């Protein structure tokens, strides 16, 4: 299962890098979202894909699941949602002002103020 997750993480990182190198602002935002999803899967995979009971007092089980990777991923999901929402609002406002989402056209010409 870890091998399959490694391939999936690699594909997510590859597609995120491709999208973030494009000139469209919306593609860059989608690329950062894919990159964060790949990072979440990476943390989950490195934490170990094992089954076990919840680590609660009073329960006696053969194996316990580690709650730390799950807590880190939950925190990272909330942060990436906030950052993505901010990027989308910023891109929408830039599109309203400039009329384009092309990064080269947003930069403008040198000498203009």
Backbone as a printed PyTorch tensor [residue, N CA C, xyz], in Angstrom:
tensor([[[  0.8120,  -1.1910,   0.0000],
         [  0.0000,   0.0000,   0.0000],
         [  0.8620,   1.2640,   0.0000]],

        [[  2.0200,   1.1860,   0.6900],
         [  2.9040,   2.3530,   0.7230],
         [  3.4690,   2.6740,  -0.6540]],

        [[  3.7030,   1.6360,  -1.4690],
         [  4.2230,   1.8630,  -2.8250],
         [  3.1890,   2.6030,  -3.6650]],

        [[  1.9340,   2.2210,  -3.5560],
         [  0.8620,   2.8940,  -4.2880],
         [  0.7390,   4.3480,  -3.8390]],

        [[  0.8380,   4.5750,  -2.5460],
         [  0.7640,   5.9460,  -2.0290],
         [  1.9650,   6.7730,  -2.4960]],

        [[  3.1330,   6.1520,  -2.5810],
         [  4.3130,   6.8720,  -3.0560],
         [  4.1340,   7.3060,  -4.5100]],

        [[  3.5740,   6.4260,  -5.3440],
         [  3.3130,   6.8050,  -6.7340],
         [  2.2740,   7.9220,  -6.8140]],

        [[  1.2390,   7.8370,  -6.0160],
         [  0.1980,   8.8640,  -6.0090],
         [  0.7560,  10.2080,  -5.5480]],

        [[  1.5870,  10.1900,  -4.5270],
         [  2.2160,  11.4210,  -4.0380],
         [  3.1200,  12.0100,  -5.1080]],

        [[  3.8820,  11.1620,  -5.7970],
         [  4.7420,  11.6390,  -6.8680],
         [  3.9600,  12.2620,  -8.0090]],

        [[  2.8430,  11.6560,  -8.3670],
         [  2.0050,  12.2070,  -9.4380],
         [  1.4120,  13.5430,  -9.0120]],

        [[  0.9770,  13.6450,  -7.7550],
         [  0.4390,  14.9160,  -7.2660],
         [  1.5130,  16.0050,  -7.2590]],

        [[  2.7080,  15.6820,  -6.7950],
         [  3.7940,  16.6660,  -6.7970],
         [  4.1690,  17.0700,  -8.2220]],

        [[  4.1920,  16.0970,  -9.1350],
         [  4.5530,  16.3800, -10.5240],
         [  3.5280,  17.3110, -11.1710]],

        [[  2.2510,  17.0010, -11.0030],
         [  1.2250,  17.8360, -11.6250],
         [  1.1570,  19.2100, -10.9560]],

        [[  1.3980,  19.2810,  -9.6470],
         [  1.4020,  20.5710,  -8.9580],
         [  2.5430,  21.4510,  -9.4470]],

        [[  3.7050,  20.8560,  -9.6340],
         [  4.8440,  21.6240, -10.1460],
         [  4.5690,  22.1330, -11.5510]],

        [[  3.9910,  21.2950, -12.3980],
         [  3.6500,  21.7100, -13.7610],
         [  2.6510,  22.8660, -13.7450]],

        [[  1.6350,  22.7660, -12.9070],
         [  0.6240,  23.8230, -12.8600],
         [  1.1760,  25.1180, -12.2780]],

        [[  2.0570,  25.0290, -11.2900],
         [  2.5890,  26.2410, -10.6820],
         [  3.5820,  26.9630, -11.5880]],

        [[  4.1170,  26.2730, -12.5760],
         [  5.0370,  26.9140, -13.5100],
         [  4.3240,  27.5400, -14.7020]],

        [[  2.9980,  27.4470, -14.7600],
         [  2.2650,  28.0350, -15.8810],
         [  2.0550,  29.5250, -15.6350]],

        [[  1.4970,  30.2120, -16.6290],
         [  1.3320,  31.6580, -16.5360],
         [ -0.0530,  32.0750, -16.0670]],

        [[ -0.9670,  31.1540, -15.9730],
         [ -2.3220,  31.4770, -15.5340],
         [ -2.3870,  31.4550, -14.0160]],

        [[ -2.9850,  32.4860, -13.4450],
         [ -3.0630,  32.5990, -11.9920],
         [ -3.9430,  31.5090, -11.3960]],

        [[ -5.0110,  31.1490, -12.0810],
         [ -5.8920,  30.0940, -11.5700],
         [ -5.1850,  28.7370, -11.5570]],

        [[ -4.3700,  28.4630, -12.5680],
         [ -3.5940,  27.2120, -12.5750],
         [ -2.5830,  27.1780, -11.4360]],

        [[ -2.0170,  28.3170, -11.1280],
         [ -1.0600,  28.3830, -10.0140],
         [ -1.7630,  28.0640,  -8.7000]],

        [[ -2.9770,  28.5660,  -8.5310],
         [ -3.7320,  28.3080,  -7.3070],
         [ -4.1040,  26.8290,  -7.2070]],

        [[ -4.5390,  26.2350,  -8.3220],
         [ -4.8540,  24.8000,  -8.3210],
         [ -3.5920,  23.9850,  -8.0370]],

        [[ -2.4490,  24.4300,  -8.5640],
         [ -1.1810,  23.7480,  -8.3050],
         [ -0.7860,  23.7800,  -6.8440]],

        [[ -1.0110,  24.9090,  -6.1610],
         [ -0.7010,  24.9580,  -4.7330],
         [ -1.6410,  24.0580,  -3.9350]],

        [[ -2.8890,  23.9520,  -4.3810],
         [ -3.8150,  23.0250,  -3.7250],
         [ -3.3780,  21.5860,  -3.8770]],

        [[ -2.9620,  21.2180,  -5.0880],
         [ -2.4850,  19.8500,  -5.3150],
         [ -1.2140,  19.5640,  -4.5250]],

        [[ -0.3550,  20.5680,  -4.4300],
         [  0.8760,  20.3900,  -3.6590],
         [  0.5680,  20.1560,  -2.1780]],

        [[ -0.4070,  20.8800,  -1.6510],
         [ -0.7570,  20.6730,  -0.2470],
         [ -1.4010,  19.3010,  -0.0340]],

        [[ -2.2180,  18.8420,  -0.9920],
         [ -2.7950,  17.5000,  -0.8670],
         [ -1.7040,  16.4290,  -0.9210]],

        [[ -0.7110,  16.6300,  -1.7690],
         [  0.4050,  15.6940,  -1.8240],
         [  1.1830,  15.6720,  -0.5180]],

        [[  1.3500,  16.8450,   0.0920],
         [  2.0510,  16.9080,   1.3800],
         [  1.2460,  16.2110,   2.4710]],

        [[ -0.0780,  16.3410,   2.4250],
         [ -0.9130,  15.6510,   3.4160],
         [ -0.7770,  14.1410,   3.2840]],

        [[ -0.8150,  13.6600,   2.0570],
         [ -0.6480,  12.2160,   1.8480],
         [  0.7460,  11.7470,   2.2580]],

        [[  1.7400,  12.5870,   2.0280],
         [  3.1090,  12.2320,   2.4160],
         [  3.2270,  12.0970,   3.9330]],

        [[  2.6490,  13.0370,   4.6660],
         [  2.6850,  12.9560,   6.1350],
         [  1.9510,  11.7070,   6.6150]],

        [[  0.8010,  11.4260,   6.0060],
         [  0.0280,  10.2440,   6.4060],
         [  0.8040,   8.9590,   6.1180]],

        [[  1.4460,   8.8960,   4.9630],
         [  2.1910,   7.6920,   4.5930],
         [  3.4250,   7.5110,   5.4760]],

        [[  4.1340,   8.6020,   5.7650],
         [  5.3200,   8.4970,   6.6010],
         [  4.9510,   8.1630,   8.0440]],

        [[  3.7400,   8.5100,   8.4640],
         [  3.2870,   8.1540,   9.8010],
         [  2.9790,   6.6750,   9.9350]],

        [[  2.8400,   6.0020,   8.8200],
         [  2.5720,   4.5690,   8.8350],
         [  1.1120,   4.2770,   8.5790]],

        [[  0.8740,   3.4280,   7.5890],
         [ -0.4920,   3.0320,   7.2670],
         [ -0.7750,   1.7220,   7.9920]],

        [[ -1.1950,   1.8300,   9.2310],
         [ -1.4740,   0.6290,  10.0160],
         [ -2.8220,   0.7800,  10.6920]],

        [[ -3.4100,  -0.3300,  10.9680],
         [ -4.7020,  -0.3400,  11.6560],
         [ -4.4570,  -0.5420,  13.1370]],

        [[ -5.3270,   0.0480,  13.9110],
         [ -5.2160,  -0.1240,  15.3530],
         [ -6.3260,   0.6130,  16.0520]],

        [[ -6.4230,   0.3860,  17.3250],
         [ -7.4510,   1.0400,  18.1190],
         [ -7.0210,   2.4650,  18.4520]],

        [[ -7.9790,   3.2480,  18.8170],
         [ -7.6840,   4.6120,  19.2580],
         [ -6.9330,   4.5540,  20.5910]],

        [[ -5.9280,   5.4070,  20.7670],
         [ -5.1400,   5.3560,  22.0030],
         [ -5.8740,   6.0220,  23.1630]],

        [[ -6.8620,   5.3290,  23.7060],
         [ -7.6390,   5.8380,  24.8290],
         [ -7.3130,   5.0320,  26.0830]],

        [[ -7.3900,   5.7150,  27.2080],
         [ -7.1560,   5.0140,  28.4730],
         [ -8.2970,   4.0470,  28.7540]],

        [[ -7.9820,   2.9100,  29.2500],
         [ -8.9950,   1.9240,  29.5860],
         [ -9.2440,   0.9120,  28.4870]],

        [[ -8.7080,   1.1440,  27.2900],
         [ -8.8600,   0.1790,  26.2010],
         [ -7.5680,  -0.6180,  26.0860]],

        [[ -7.7170,  -1.8980,  26.0260],
         [ -6.5540,  -2.7550,  25.8500],
         [ -6.6690,  -3.4050,  24.4860]],

        [[ -5.7360,  -3.0350,  23.6020],
         [ -5.7450,  -3.5650,  22.2400],
         [ -4.3500,  -4.0590,  21.9070]],

        [[ -4.2800,  -4.8470,  20.8350],
         [ -2.9780,  -5.3680,  20.4100],
         [ -2.1270,  -4.2720,  19.7740]],

        [[ -2.7510,  -3.3680,  19.0180],
         [ -2.0130,  -2.2980,  18.3490],
         [ -2.8030,  -1.0000,  18.4650]],

        [[ -2.0810,   0.0870,  18.5700],
         [ -2.7050,   1.4040,  18.6580],
         [ -2.2950,   2.2330,  17.4400]],

        [[ -3.1930,   3.0710,  16.9840],
         [ -2.8890,   3.9790,  15.8830],
         [ -2.2240,   5.2340,  16.4480]],

        [[ -1.2640,   5.7640,  15.7100],
         [ -0.5640,   6.9690,  16.1360],
         [ -1.4180,   8.1920,  15.7770]],

        [[ -1.8440,   8.9970,  16.7440],
         [ -2.7220,  10.1280,  16.4310],
         [ -1.9770,  11.3720,  15.9470]],

        [[ -0.6550,  11.4150,  16.0770],
         [  0.0840,  12.6180,  15.7200],
         [  0.0090,  12.9490,  14.2270]],

        [[  0.2300,  11.9990,  13.2930],
         [  0.1070,  12.3630,  11.8720],
         [ -1.2980,  12.8390,  11.5030]],

        [[ -2.3060,  12.2550,  12.1170],
         [ -3.6720,  12.6740,  11.8230],
         [ -3.9230,  14.0900,  12.3190]],

        [[ -3.3950,  14.4350,  13.4770],
         [ -3.5600,  15.7910,  13.9970],
         [ -2.8040,  16.8030,  13.1430]],

        [[ -1.6040,  16.4360,  12.7050],
         [ -0.8360,  17.3340,  11.8370],
         [ -1.5440,  17.5530,  10.5070]],

        [[ -2.1060,  16.5050,   9.9490],
         [ -2.7920,  16.6210,   8.6650],
         [ -4.0520,  17.4660,   8.8100]],

        [[ -4.7800,  17.2780,   9.8850],
         [ -5.9800,  18.0820,  10.0960],
         [ -5.6370,  19.5610,  10.2100]],

        [[ -4.5720,  19.8800,  10.9210],
         [ -4.1280,  21.2680,  11.0280],
         [ -3.6810,  21.7960,   9.6660]],

        [[ -2.9600,  20.9850,   8.9080],
         [ -2.4920,  21.4130,   7.5890],
         [ -3.6440,  21.6050,   6.6090]],

        [[ -4.6880,  20.8090,   6.7190],
         [ -5.8540,  20.9640,   5.8430],
         [ -6.5340,  22.2980,   6.1130]],

        [[ -6.6880,  22.6500,   7.3770],
         [ -7.3250,  23.9200,   7.7290],
         [ -6.4890,  25.0930,   7.2340]],

        [[ -5.1830,  25.0200,   7.4110],
         [ -4.3050,  26.0980,   6.9590],
         [ -4.3200,  26.2110,   5.4410]],

        [[ -4.2540,  25.0880,   4.7360],
         [ -4.2610,  25.1500,   3.2700],
         [ -5.5990,  25.6350,   2.7280]],

        [[ -6.6980,  25.3240,   3.4190],
         [ -8.0000,  25.8610,   3.0080],
         [ -8.0130,  27.3830,   3.1250]],

        [[ -7.5040,  27.9030,   4.2200],
         [ -7.4530,  29.3520,   4.4100],
         [ -6.5620,  30.0330,   3.3880]],

        [[ -5.4110,  29.4530,   3.1140],
         [ -4.4930,  30.0360,   2.1350],
         [ -5.0960,  29.9840,   0.7330]],

        [[ -5.7490,  28.8850,   0.3900],
         [ -6.3870,  28.7720,  -0.9280],
         [ -7.5200,  29.7740,  -1.0650]],

        [[ -8.3090,  29.9520,  -0.0260],
         [ -9.3820,  30.9460,  -0.0730],
         [ -8.8110,  32.3500,  -0.2490]],

        [[ -7.7280,  32.6540,   0.4510],
         [ -7.0830,  33.9630,   0.2930],
         [ -6.5550,  34.1430,  -1.1270]],

        [[ -5.9080,  33.1100,  -1.6810],
         [ -5.4010,  33.1960,  -3.0540],
         [ -6.5260,  33.4170,  -4.0530]],

        [[ -7.6520,  32.7270,  -3.8600],
         [ -8.7760,  32.8870,  -4.7840],
         [ -9.3540,  34.2960,  -4.7260]],

        [[ -9.4960,  34.8540,  -3.5370],
         [ -9.9940,  36.2220,  -3.4150],
         [ -9.0100,  37.2100,  -4.0160]],

        [[ -7.7290,  36.9910,  -3.7810],
         [ -6.7040,  37.8630,  -4.3450],
         [ -6.6890,  37.7870,  -5.8710]],

        [[ -6.8460,  36.5880,  -6.4170],
         [ -6.8700,  36.4300,  -7.8740],
         [ -8.1170,  37.0690,  -8.4670]],

        [[ -9.2530,  36.9310,  -7.8020],
         [-10.4920,  37.5370,  -8.2960],
         [-10.3790,  39.0580,  -8.3050]],

        [[ -9.8060,  39.6060,  -7.2500],
         [ -9.6300,  41.0610,  -7.1870],
         [ -8.6390,  41.5510,  -8.2370]],

        [[ -7.5820,  40.8010,  -8.4710],
         [ -6.6100,  41.1710,  -9.5080],
         [ -7.2490,  41.0890, -10.8900]],

        [[ -8.1070,  40.0890, -11.0990],
         [ -8.7950,  39.9730, -12.3840],
         [ -9.7700,  41.1290, -12.5900]],

        [[-10.4250,  41.5600, -11.5230],
         [-11.3240,  42.7080, -11.6430],
         [-10.5650,  43.9740, -11.9810]],

        [[ -9.4160,  44.1660, -11.3920],
         [ -8.6420,  45.3810, -11.6210],
         [ -7.9510,  45.3770, -12.9810]],

        [[ -7.3340,  44.2550, -13.3360],
         [ -6.4820,  44.2160, -14.5160],
         [ -7.1420,  43.5880, -15.7350]],

        [[ -8.1910,  42.7940, -15.5340],
         [ -8.8960,  42.1740, -16.6540],
         [ -8.2030,  40.9640, -17.2400]],

        [[ -7.2190,  40.4220, -16.5640],
         [ -6.5120,  39.2350, -17.0530],
         [ -6.0040,  38.4190, -15.8790]],

        [[ -5.7360,  37.1380, -16.1460],
         [ -5.0960,  36.3150, -15.1220],
         [ -3.7310,  35.8250, -15.5920]],

        [[ -3.2390,  36.3800, -16.6910],
         [ -1.9290,  36.0330, -17.2220],
         [ -0.8610,  36.7650, -16.4120]],

        [[  0.0990,  36.0220, -15.9090],
         [  1.1230,  36.6170, -15.0470],
         [  2.0040,  37.6170, -15.7950]],

        [[  2.2820,  37.3790, -17.0800],
         [  3.0980,  38.3210, -17.8400],
         [  2.3750,  39.6420, -18.0580]],

        [[  1.0790,  39.5700, -18.3240],
         [  0.3090,  40.8020, -18.5170],
         [  0.0730,  41.5220, -17.2000]],

        [[  0.0110,  40.7980, -16.1070],
         [ -0.1730,  41.4290, -14.7940],
         [  1.0680,  42.2100, -14.3810]],

        [[  2.2050,  41.7330, -14.8140],
         [  3.4540,  42.4050, -14.4480],
         [  3.5250,  43.7840, -15.0780]],

        [[  2.9760,  43.9310, -16.2790],
         [  2.9780,  45.2250, -16.9590],
         [  4.2780,  45.4660, -17.6800]],

        [[  4.3700,  46.6390, -18.2390],
         [  5.5800,  47.0290, -18.9650],
         [  6.4440,  47.8690, -18.0740]],

        [[  7.7340,  47.8120, -18.3120],
         [  8.6580,  48.6030, -17.5120],
         [  8.4950,  50.0790, -17.8880]],

        [[  8.5780,  50.9350, -16.9100],
         [  8.4300,  52.3720, -17.1480],
         [  7.0400,  52.8850, -16.8160]],

        [[  6.0430,  51.9970, -16.7270],
         [  4.7050,  52.4180, -16.3400],
         [  4.6240,  52.4880, -14.8360]],

        [[  3.9340,  53.4850, -14.3450],
         [  3.7750,  53.5980, -12.8980],
         [  2.3360,  53.6510, -12.5230]]])
